[in-house]
Coordinates of C-alpha atoms in Angstrom, one line a residue:
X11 CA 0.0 0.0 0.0
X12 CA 1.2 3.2 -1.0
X13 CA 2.2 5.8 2.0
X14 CA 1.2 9.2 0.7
X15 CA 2.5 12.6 2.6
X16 CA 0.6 15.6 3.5
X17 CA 2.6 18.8 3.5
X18 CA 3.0 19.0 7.1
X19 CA 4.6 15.5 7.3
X20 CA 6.7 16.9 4.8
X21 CA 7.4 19.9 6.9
X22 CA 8.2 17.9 9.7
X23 CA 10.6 15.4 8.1
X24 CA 12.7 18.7 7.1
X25 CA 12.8 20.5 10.4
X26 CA 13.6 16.6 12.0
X27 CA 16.7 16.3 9.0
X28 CA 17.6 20.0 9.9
X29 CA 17.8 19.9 13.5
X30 CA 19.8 16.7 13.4
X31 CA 22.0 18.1 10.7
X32 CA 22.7 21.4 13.2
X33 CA 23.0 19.2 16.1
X34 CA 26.0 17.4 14.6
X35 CA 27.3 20.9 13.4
X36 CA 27.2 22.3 17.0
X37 CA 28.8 19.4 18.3
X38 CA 31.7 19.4 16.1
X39 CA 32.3 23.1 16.3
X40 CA 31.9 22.6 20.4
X41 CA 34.9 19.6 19.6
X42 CA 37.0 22.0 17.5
X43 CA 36.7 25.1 19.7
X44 CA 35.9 23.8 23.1
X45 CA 38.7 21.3 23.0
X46 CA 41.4 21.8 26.1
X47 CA 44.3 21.8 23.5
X48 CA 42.8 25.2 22.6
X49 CA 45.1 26.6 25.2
X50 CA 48.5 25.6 23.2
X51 CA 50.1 27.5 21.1
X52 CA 50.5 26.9 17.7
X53 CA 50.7 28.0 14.1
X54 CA 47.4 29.9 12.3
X55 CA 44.7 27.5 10.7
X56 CA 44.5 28.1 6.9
X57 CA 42.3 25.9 5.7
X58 CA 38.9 25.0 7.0
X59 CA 39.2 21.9 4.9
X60 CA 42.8 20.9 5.2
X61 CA 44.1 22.5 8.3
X62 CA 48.0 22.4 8.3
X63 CA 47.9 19.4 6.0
X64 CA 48.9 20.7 3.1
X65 CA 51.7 22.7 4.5
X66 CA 53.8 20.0 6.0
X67 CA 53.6 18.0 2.9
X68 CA 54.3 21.3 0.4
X69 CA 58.1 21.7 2.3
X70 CA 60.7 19.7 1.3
X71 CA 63.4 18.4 3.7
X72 CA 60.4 18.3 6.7
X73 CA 61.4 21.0 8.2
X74 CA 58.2 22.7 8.8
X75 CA 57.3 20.8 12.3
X76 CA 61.5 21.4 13.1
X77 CA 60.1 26.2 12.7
X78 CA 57.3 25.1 14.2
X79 CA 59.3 23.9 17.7
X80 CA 61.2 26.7 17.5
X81 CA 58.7 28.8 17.7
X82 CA 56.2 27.4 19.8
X83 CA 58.1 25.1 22.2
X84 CA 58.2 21.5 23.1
X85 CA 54.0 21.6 22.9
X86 CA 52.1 23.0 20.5
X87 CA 48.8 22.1 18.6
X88 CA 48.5 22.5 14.4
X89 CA 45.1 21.1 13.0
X90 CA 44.3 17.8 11.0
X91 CA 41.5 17.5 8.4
X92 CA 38.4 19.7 9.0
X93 CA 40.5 21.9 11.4
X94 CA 40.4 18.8 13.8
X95 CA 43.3 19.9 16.7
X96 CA 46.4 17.8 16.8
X97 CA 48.8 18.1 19.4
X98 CA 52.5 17.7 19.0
X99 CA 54.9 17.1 22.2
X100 CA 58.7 16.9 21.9
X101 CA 58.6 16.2 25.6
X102 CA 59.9 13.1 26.7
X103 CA 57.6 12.2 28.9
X104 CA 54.7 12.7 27.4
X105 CA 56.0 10.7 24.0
X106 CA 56.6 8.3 27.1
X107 CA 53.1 8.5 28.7
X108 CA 51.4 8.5 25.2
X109 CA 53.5 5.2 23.6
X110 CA 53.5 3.1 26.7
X111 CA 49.4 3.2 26.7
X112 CA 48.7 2.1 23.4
X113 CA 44.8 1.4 24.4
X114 CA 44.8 4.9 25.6
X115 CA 46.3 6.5 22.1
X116 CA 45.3 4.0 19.4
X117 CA 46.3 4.6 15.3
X118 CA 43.8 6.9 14.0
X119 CA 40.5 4.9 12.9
X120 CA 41.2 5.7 8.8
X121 CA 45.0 4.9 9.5
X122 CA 44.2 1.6 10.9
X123 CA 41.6 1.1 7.8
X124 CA 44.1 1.6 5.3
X125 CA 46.7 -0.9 6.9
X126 CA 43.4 -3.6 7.4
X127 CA 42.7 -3.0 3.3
X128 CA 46.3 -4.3 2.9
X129 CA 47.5 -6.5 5.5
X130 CA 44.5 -8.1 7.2
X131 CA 44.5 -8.9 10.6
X132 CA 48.6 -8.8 11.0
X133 CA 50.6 -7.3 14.1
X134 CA 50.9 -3.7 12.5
X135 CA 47.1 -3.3 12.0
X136 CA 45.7 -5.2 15.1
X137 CA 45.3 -3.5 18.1
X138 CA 44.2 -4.5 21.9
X139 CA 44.3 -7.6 22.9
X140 CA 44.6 -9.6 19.5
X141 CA 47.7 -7.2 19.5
X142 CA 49.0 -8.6 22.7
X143 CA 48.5 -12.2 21.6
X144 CA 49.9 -12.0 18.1
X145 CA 53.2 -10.2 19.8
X146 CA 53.5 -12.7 22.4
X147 CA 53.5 -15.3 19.7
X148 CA 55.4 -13.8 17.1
X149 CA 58.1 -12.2 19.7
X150 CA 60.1 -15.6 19.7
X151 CA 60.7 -15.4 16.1
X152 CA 63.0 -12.2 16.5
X153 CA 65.2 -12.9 19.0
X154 CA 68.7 -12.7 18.6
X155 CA 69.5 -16.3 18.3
X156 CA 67.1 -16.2 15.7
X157 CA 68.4 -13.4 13.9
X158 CA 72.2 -14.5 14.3
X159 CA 70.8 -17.5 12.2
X160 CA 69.6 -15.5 9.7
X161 CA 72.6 -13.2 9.4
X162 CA 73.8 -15.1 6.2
X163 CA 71.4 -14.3 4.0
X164 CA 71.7 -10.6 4.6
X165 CA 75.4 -11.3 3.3
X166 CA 74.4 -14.1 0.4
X167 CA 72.0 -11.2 -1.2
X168 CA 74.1 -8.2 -0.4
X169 CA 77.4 -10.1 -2.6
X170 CA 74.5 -10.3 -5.3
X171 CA 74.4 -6.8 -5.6
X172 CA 78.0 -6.1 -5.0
X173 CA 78.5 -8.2 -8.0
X174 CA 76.0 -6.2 -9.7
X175 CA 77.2 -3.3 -9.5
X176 CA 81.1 -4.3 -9.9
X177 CA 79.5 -5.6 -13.8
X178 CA 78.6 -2.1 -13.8
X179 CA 81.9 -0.2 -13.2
X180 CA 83.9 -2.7 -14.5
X181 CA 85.5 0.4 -16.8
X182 CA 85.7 2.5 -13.8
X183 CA 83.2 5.1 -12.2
X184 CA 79.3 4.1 -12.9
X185 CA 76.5 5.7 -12.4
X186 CA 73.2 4.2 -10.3
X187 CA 70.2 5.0 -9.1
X188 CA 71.2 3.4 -5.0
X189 CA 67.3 3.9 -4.4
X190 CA 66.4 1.2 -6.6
X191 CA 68.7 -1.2 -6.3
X192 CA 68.8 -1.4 -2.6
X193 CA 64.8 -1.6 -2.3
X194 CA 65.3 -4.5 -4.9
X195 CA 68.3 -6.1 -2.4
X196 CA 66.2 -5.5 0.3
X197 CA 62.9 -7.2 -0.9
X198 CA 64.9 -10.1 -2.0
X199 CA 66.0 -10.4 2.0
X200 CA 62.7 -10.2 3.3
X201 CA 61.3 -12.5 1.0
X202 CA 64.0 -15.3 1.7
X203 CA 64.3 -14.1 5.5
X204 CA 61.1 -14.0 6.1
X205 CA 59.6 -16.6 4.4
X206 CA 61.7 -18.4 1.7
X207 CA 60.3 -17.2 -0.9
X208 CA 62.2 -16.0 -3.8
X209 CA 61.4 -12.5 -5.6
X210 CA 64.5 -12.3 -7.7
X211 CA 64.9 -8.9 -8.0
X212 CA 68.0 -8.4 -8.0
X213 CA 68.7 -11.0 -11.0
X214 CA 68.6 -9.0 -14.1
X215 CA 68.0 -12.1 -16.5
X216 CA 64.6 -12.7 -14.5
X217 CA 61.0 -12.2 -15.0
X218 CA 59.4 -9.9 -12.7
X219 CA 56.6 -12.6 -10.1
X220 CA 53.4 -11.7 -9.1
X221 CA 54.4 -11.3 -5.3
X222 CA 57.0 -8.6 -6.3
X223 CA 54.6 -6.8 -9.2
X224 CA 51.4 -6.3 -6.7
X225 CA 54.1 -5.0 -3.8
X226 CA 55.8 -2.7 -6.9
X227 CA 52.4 -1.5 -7.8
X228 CA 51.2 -0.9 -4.4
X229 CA 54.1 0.9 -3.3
X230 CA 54.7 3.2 -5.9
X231 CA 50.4 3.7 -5.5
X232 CA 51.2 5.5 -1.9
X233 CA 49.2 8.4 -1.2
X234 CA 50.5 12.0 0.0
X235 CA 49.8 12.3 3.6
X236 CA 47.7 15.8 2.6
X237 CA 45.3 13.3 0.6
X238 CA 42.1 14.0 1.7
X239 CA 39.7 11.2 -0.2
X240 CA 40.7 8.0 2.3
X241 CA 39.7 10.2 5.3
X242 CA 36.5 11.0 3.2
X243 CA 35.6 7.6 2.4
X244 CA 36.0 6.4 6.1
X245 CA 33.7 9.1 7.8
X246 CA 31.0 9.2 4.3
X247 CA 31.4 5.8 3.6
X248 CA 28.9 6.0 0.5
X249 CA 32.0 7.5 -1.1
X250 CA 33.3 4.3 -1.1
X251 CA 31.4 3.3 -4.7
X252 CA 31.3 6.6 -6.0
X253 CA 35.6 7.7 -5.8
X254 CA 36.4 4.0 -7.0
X255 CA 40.1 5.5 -7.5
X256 CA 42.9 3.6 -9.0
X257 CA 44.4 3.4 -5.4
X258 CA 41.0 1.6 -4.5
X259 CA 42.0 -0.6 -7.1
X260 CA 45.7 -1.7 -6.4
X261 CA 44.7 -2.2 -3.1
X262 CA 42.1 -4.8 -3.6
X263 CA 44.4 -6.2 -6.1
X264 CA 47.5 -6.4 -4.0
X265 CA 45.8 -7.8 -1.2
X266 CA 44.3 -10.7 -2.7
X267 CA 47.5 -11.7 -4.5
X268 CA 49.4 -11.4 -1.0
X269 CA 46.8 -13.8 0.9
X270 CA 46.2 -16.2 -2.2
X271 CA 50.3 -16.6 -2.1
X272 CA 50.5 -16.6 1.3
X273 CA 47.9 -19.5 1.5
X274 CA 49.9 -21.2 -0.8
X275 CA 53.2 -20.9 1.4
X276 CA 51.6 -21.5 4.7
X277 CA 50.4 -24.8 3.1
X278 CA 53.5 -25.8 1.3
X279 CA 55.3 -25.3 4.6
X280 CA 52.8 -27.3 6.7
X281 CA 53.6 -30.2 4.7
X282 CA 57.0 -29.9 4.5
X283 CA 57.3 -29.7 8.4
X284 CA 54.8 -32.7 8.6
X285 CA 57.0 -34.5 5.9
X286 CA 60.1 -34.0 8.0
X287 CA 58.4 -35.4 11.0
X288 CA 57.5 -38.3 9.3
X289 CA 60.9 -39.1 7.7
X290 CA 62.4 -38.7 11.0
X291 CA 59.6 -40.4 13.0
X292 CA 58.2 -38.6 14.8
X293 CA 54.8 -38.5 16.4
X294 CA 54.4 -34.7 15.8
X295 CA 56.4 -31.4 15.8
X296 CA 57.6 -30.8 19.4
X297 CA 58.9 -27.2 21.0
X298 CA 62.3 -28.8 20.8
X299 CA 62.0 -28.9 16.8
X300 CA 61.0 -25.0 16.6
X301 CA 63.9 -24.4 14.5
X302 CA 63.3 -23.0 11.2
X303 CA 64.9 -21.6 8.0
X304 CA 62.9 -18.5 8.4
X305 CA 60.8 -16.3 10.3
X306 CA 57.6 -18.0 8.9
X307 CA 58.7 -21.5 8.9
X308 CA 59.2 -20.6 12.8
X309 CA 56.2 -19.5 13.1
X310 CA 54.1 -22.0 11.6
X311 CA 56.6 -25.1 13.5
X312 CA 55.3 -22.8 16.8
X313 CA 51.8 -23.1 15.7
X314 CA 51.8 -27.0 15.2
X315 CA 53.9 -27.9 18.3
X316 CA 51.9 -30.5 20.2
X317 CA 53.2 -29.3 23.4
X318 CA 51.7 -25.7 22.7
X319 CA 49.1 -24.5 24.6
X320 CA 46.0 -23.6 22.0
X321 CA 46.7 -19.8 23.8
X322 CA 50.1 -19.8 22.1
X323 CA 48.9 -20.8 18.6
X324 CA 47.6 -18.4 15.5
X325 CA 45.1 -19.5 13.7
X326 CA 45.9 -20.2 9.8
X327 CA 44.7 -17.1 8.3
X328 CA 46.6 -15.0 11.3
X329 CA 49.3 -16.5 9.7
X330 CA 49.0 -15.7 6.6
X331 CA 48.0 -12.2 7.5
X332 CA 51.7 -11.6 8.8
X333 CA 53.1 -12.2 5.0
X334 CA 52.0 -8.7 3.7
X335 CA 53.2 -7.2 7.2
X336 CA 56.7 -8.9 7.2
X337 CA 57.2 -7.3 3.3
X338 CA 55.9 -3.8 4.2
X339 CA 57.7 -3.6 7.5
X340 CA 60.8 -5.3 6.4
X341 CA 61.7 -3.9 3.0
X342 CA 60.7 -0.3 3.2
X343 CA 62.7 0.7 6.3
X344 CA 66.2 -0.7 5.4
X345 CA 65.7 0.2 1.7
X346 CA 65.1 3.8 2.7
X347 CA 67.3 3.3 6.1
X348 CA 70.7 1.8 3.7
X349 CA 70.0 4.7 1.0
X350 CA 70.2 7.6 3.2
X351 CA 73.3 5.8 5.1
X352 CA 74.7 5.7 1.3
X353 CA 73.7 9.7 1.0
X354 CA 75.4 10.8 4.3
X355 CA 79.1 9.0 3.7
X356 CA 78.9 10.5 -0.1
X357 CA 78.3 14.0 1.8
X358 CA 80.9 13.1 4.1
X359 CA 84.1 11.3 2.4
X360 CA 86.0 11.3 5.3
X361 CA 83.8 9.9 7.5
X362 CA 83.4 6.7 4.8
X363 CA 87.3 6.4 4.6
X364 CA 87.0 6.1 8.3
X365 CA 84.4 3.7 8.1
X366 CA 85.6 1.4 5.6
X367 CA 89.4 1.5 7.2
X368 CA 87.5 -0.2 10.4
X369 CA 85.5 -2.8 7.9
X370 CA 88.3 -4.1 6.0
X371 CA 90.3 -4.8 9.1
X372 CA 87.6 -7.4 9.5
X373 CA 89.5 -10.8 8.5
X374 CA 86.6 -12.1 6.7
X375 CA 83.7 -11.0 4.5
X376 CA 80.7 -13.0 5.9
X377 CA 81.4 -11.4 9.6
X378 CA 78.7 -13.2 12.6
X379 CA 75.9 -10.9 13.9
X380 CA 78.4 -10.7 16.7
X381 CA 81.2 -9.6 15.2
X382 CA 78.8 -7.2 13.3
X383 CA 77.8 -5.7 16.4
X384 CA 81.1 -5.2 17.9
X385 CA 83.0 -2.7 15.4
X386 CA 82.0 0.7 17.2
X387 CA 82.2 3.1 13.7
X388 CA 80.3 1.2 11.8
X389 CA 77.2 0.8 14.8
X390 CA 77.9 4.6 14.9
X391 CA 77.2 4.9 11.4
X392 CA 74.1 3.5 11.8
X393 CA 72.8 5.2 14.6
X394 CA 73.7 8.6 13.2
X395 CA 71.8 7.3 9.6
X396 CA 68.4 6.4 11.8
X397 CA 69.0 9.5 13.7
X398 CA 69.2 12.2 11.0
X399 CA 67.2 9.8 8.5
X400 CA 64.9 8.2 10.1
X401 CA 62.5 6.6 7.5
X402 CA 59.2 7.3 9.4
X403 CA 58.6 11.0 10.5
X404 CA 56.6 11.3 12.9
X405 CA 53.2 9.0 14.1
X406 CA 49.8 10.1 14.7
X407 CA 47.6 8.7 17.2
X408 CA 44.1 9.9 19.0
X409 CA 42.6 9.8 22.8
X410 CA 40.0 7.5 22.9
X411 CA 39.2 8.6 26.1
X412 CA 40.1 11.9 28.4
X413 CA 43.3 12.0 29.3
X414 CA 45.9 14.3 31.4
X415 CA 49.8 13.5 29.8
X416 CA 52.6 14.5 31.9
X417 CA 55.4 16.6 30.7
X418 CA 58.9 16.7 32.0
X419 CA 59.0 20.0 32.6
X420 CA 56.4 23.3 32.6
X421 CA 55.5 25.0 30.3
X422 CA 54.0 28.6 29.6
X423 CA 50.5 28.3 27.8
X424 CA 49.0 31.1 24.4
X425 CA 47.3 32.8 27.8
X426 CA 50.7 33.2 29.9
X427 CA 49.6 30.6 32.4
X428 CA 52.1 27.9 33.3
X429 CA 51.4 24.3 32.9
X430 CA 52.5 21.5 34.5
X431 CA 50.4 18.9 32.7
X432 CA 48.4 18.5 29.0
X433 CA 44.8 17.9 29.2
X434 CA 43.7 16.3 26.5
X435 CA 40.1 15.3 25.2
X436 CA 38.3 11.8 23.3
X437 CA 39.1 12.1 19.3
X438 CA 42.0 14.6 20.2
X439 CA 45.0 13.9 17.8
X440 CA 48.5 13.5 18.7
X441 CA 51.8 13.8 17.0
X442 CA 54.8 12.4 17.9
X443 CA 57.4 14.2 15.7
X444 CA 60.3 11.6 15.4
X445 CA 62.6 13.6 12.8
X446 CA 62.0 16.8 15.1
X447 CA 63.2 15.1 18.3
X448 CA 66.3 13.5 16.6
X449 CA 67.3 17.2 15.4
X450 CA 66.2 19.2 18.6
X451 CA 69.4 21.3 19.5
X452 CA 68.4 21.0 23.2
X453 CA 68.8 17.3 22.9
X454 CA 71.8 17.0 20.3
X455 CA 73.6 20.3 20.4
X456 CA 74.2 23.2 18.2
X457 CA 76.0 20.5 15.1
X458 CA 72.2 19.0 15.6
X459 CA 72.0 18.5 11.7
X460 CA 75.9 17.5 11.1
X461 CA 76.2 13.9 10.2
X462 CA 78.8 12.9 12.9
X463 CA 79.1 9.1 14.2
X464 CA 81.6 10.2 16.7
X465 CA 78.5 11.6 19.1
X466 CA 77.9 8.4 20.0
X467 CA 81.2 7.6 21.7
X468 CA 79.5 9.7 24.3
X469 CA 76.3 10.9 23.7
X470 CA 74.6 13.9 25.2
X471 CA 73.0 13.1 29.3
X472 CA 69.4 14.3 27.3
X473 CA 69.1 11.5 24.5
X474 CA 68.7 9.1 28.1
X475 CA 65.4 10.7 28.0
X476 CA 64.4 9.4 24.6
X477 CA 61.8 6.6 25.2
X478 CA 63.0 4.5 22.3
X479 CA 63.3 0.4 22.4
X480 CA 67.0 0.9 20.9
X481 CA 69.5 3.5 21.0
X482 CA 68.3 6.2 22.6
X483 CA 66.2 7.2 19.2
X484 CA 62.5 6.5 18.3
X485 CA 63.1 5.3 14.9
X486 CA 61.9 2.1 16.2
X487 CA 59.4 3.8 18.2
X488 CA 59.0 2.1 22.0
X489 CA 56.4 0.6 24.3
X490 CA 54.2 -2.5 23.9
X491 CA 54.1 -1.9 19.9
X492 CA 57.7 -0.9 19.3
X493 CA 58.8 -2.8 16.0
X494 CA 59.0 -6.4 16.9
X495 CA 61.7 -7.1 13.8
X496 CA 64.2 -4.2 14.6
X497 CA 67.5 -6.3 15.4
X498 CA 66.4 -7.6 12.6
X499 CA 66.5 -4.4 10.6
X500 CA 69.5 -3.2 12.3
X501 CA 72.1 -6.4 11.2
X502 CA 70.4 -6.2 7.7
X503 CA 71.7 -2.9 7.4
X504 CA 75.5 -3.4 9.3
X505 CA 75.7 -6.4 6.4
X506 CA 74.6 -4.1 3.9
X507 CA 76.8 -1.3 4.5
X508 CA 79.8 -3.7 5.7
X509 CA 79.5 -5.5 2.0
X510 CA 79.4 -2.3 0.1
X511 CA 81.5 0.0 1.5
X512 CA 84.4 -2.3 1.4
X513 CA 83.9 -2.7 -2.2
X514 CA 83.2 0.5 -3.7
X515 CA 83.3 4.2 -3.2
X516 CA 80.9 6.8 -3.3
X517 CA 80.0 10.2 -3.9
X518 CA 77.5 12.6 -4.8
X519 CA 76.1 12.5 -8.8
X520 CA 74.2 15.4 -8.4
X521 CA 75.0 18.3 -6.2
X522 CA 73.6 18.0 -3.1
X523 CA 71.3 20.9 -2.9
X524 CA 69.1 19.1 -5.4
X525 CA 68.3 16.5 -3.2
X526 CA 65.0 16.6 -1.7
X527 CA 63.0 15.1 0.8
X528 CA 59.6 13.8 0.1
X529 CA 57.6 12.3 2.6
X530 CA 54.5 10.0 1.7
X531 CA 54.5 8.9 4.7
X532 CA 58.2 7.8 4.9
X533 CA 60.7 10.0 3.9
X534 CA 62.6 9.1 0.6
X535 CA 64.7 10.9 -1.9
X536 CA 63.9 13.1 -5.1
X537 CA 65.7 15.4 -7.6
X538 CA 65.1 18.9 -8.0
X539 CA 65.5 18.5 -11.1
X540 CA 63.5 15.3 -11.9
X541 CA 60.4 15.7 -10.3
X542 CA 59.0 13.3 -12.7
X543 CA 61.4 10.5 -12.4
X544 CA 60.0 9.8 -8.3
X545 CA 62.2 8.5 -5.9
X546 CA 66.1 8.8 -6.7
X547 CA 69.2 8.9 -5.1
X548 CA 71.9 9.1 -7.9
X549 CA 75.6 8.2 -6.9
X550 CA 78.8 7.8 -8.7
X551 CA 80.5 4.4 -7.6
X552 CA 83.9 2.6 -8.4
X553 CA 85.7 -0.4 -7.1
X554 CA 87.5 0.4 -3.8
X555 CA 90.8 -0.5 -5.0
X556 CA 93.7 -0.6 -1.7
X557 CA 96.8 1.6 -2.1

């Protein structure tokens, strides 16, 4: 039967959608205006629609958040989408208070959903108590002994591209893009590391496989951070079918190729561990037999242990879920973590004489994790390369409930008033600034930006403050979801570096004011120059031959 309207009904259903639509409005202004950050200082507003968004992303070299410290002191607020107020603290112990309650500040909701379209359910995207459980699990899997066993592969793939590029400048000085070819070294790692599969890259004879092609096209798909449609689609989620964009796309595309693959492993490597049980006879896998050749043959000899409590075990598609995360978190940050390493000791020839004097007095060129670890230049090389280079910026997270964070020290509000705490309100944003903590001159010192491994001979009394999981930085963030794979990262890199610095020299093939930083979201290379030709980090390289 047919519902017919009379005009006041009509009336009434207007003045209903009105008042609900001004109700929402009031209430969002009332968040905007009547929050208790409100009180910081920080820079003008100037866009209703973008906030500061667009102006941290339009200056190279992210230096923007570095003025803004300056100017307004260790806490300050800048807004987010929709003039939604972030704060951003350089104080130590509120990055301490805000990392080490991870329930409390949570990823941002669209965040979250974009790591979700791509990973599934892995440790980076889940949070709470599946979080808890899936790091409690996985943690074995990166220990050192672990990691000492995989230390040979870093080396076996790193003499790959050695031999590379020695073809290269087999007449003498070559020129190559060090961008490239270390995020192909470093996704042939990962895959092989962590999880014996095979990519290739680095083999110029082969064909490109579907693993590596959806990764490719899903990487080089990254949006800006200033984009505004996947915070649009999350909140109006009937954008969803109407901005189908080609992002969208690669996405959905990527993701299904990871899970069908990783399926594929997980199941391959079930059989091979039940096939090895057999042919030694035994009744089942045991704890004792948790050895593996990678991360995810661990894991999934963990999972099928009889003498494992069911509380201890992921389920299958857990498992699988951790595939996508192990590639995005292990290849990016080395890649961009070895090519900035590369950048500084061209800036700084000295310092790479210095370095590669202490490597070649190494005896042998497949040096142990150990051994790694113990030759105090090249472990100041790194730390100075995650300090001035760190590949993630900065990390956003919101209040998901009222909060009061402590600082270390008070501070004088836009009113005059001293503070000796930050109150903070539900859906309240917050920034931790990485980059702008590792180049604070308070911390560092006035040669803040000067790439200088000696400062870690003795570092400054203030980097103790630094709540980092390793070295005093927060490239590897800290607190319950500090990265679980970062002595992983870290003896990647040493074999890296020790590899190709005792074979070649570098320098610069571009001067170096024509080298830009863009950030989307990690920070990576550019040219000036060739805007168009994305990522790059040219260098000029020839054999290291001894005098």
């Amino acid at each position: 039967m047919a519902v017919s309207l009379t005009s006041s009904d009509t009336v009434a259903i207007v003045i209903a959608a009105l008042f609900y639509a001004v109700l929402k409005l009031c209430r969002f202004l009332s968040f905007v205006y009547g929050t208790p950050l409100c009180v910081l200082p920080g820079p003008p507003n100037p866009s209703l629609i973008y906030g500061n968004m667009k102006d941290i992303a339009a200056v190279d070299n992210t230096s923007l958040p570095d003025q803004w410290a300056t100017q307004y002191g260790k806490n300050f607020v800048d807004h987010d989408f929709f003039m939604w107020p972030r704060l951003w603290s350089l104080d130590s112990r509120a990055i301490h208070h805000i990392l080490t309650h991870p329930n409390d500040f949570p990823r941002p909701e669209e965040n979250n959903k974009n790591l979700l379209d791509v990973l599934g359910r892995g440790l980076l995207s889940v949070q709470g108590d599946e979080h808890k459980k899936q790091r409690r699990i996985l943690n074995p899997a990166f220990g050192p002994a672990q990691i000492r066993d995989l230390t040979h592969i870093f080396f076996e793939k790193s003499f790959l591209l050695r031999e590379l590029w020695t073809v290269a400048a087999r007449s003498g000085t070559t020129r190559v893009n060090v961008n490239k070819d270390l995020s192909r070294l470093t996704l042939d790692i990962i895959g092989v590391a962590g999880f014996g599969y095979n990519f290739n890259a680095l083999d110029p004879q082969g064909k490109p496989n579907e693993l590596s092609v959806a990764f490719r096209r899903l990487f080089l798909s990254t949006p800006s951070i200033s984009a505004l449609t996947p915070f649009l689609r999350l909140w109006l989620p009937f954008l969803k079918v109407i901005l189908k964009t080609k992002r969208v796309a690669t996405v959905k595309y990527a993701s299904g190729v990871f899970h069908r693959v990783g399926a594929e492993l997980v199941t391959e490597r079930k059989a091979s561990i039940m096939r090895e049980a057999s042919e030694k006879h035994l009744s089942g896998v045991g704890r004792k037999d948790l050895q593996g050749r990678d991360l995810l043959t661990l894991l999934i000899r963990a999972n099928m242990a009889q003498d494992v409590p069911d509380s201890q075990r992921l389920s299958d598609s857990d498992v699988i879920n951790q595939i996508p995360t192990f590639l995005l978190a292990g290849h990016e940050t080395t890649s961009i973590s070895s090519t900035w390493a590369l950048y500084a000791l061209s800036r700084y020839p000295s310092i790479q004489r210095k370095l590669r004097e202490e490597l070649l007095s190494v005896q042998t060129e497949t040096p142990t994790m150990d051994e790694l670890n113990a030759l105090p230049y090249l472990d100041g090389v790194v730390r100075e390369a995650l300090r001035l280079h760190s590949p993630v910026t900065m990390l956003t997270r919101i209040a998901a409930k009222d909060d009061v964070i402590p600082v270390s020290e008070p501070f004088t509000d836009r009113e005059g008033k001293v503070r000796h705490e930050i109150w903070i309100a539900k859906g309240n944003r917050v920034v931790i600034p990485i980059l702008t903590v590792h180049r604070s001159k308070e911390i560092w010192g006035e040669d803040v930006l000067e790439f200088k491994p000696e400062r870690w001979l003795q570092p400054p009394d203030a980097v103790s403050a630094i709540p980092g999981v390793w070295g005093h930085l927060l490239t590897f963030i800290g607190g319950p979801r500090a990265c679980i794979g970062y002595r992983f990262s870290l003896v990647e890199l040493k074999a890296i570096l020790f590899t190709l610095i005792r074979a070649f020299e570098f320098e610069l093939a571009v001067p170096a004011d024509d080298i830009v930083v863009k950030t989307a979201p990690a920070q990576r290379p550019s040219l000036i120059s060739e805007p168009e030709q994305g990522y790059q980090l040219p260098l000029f390289i020839k054999p290291y031959k001894a005098v």
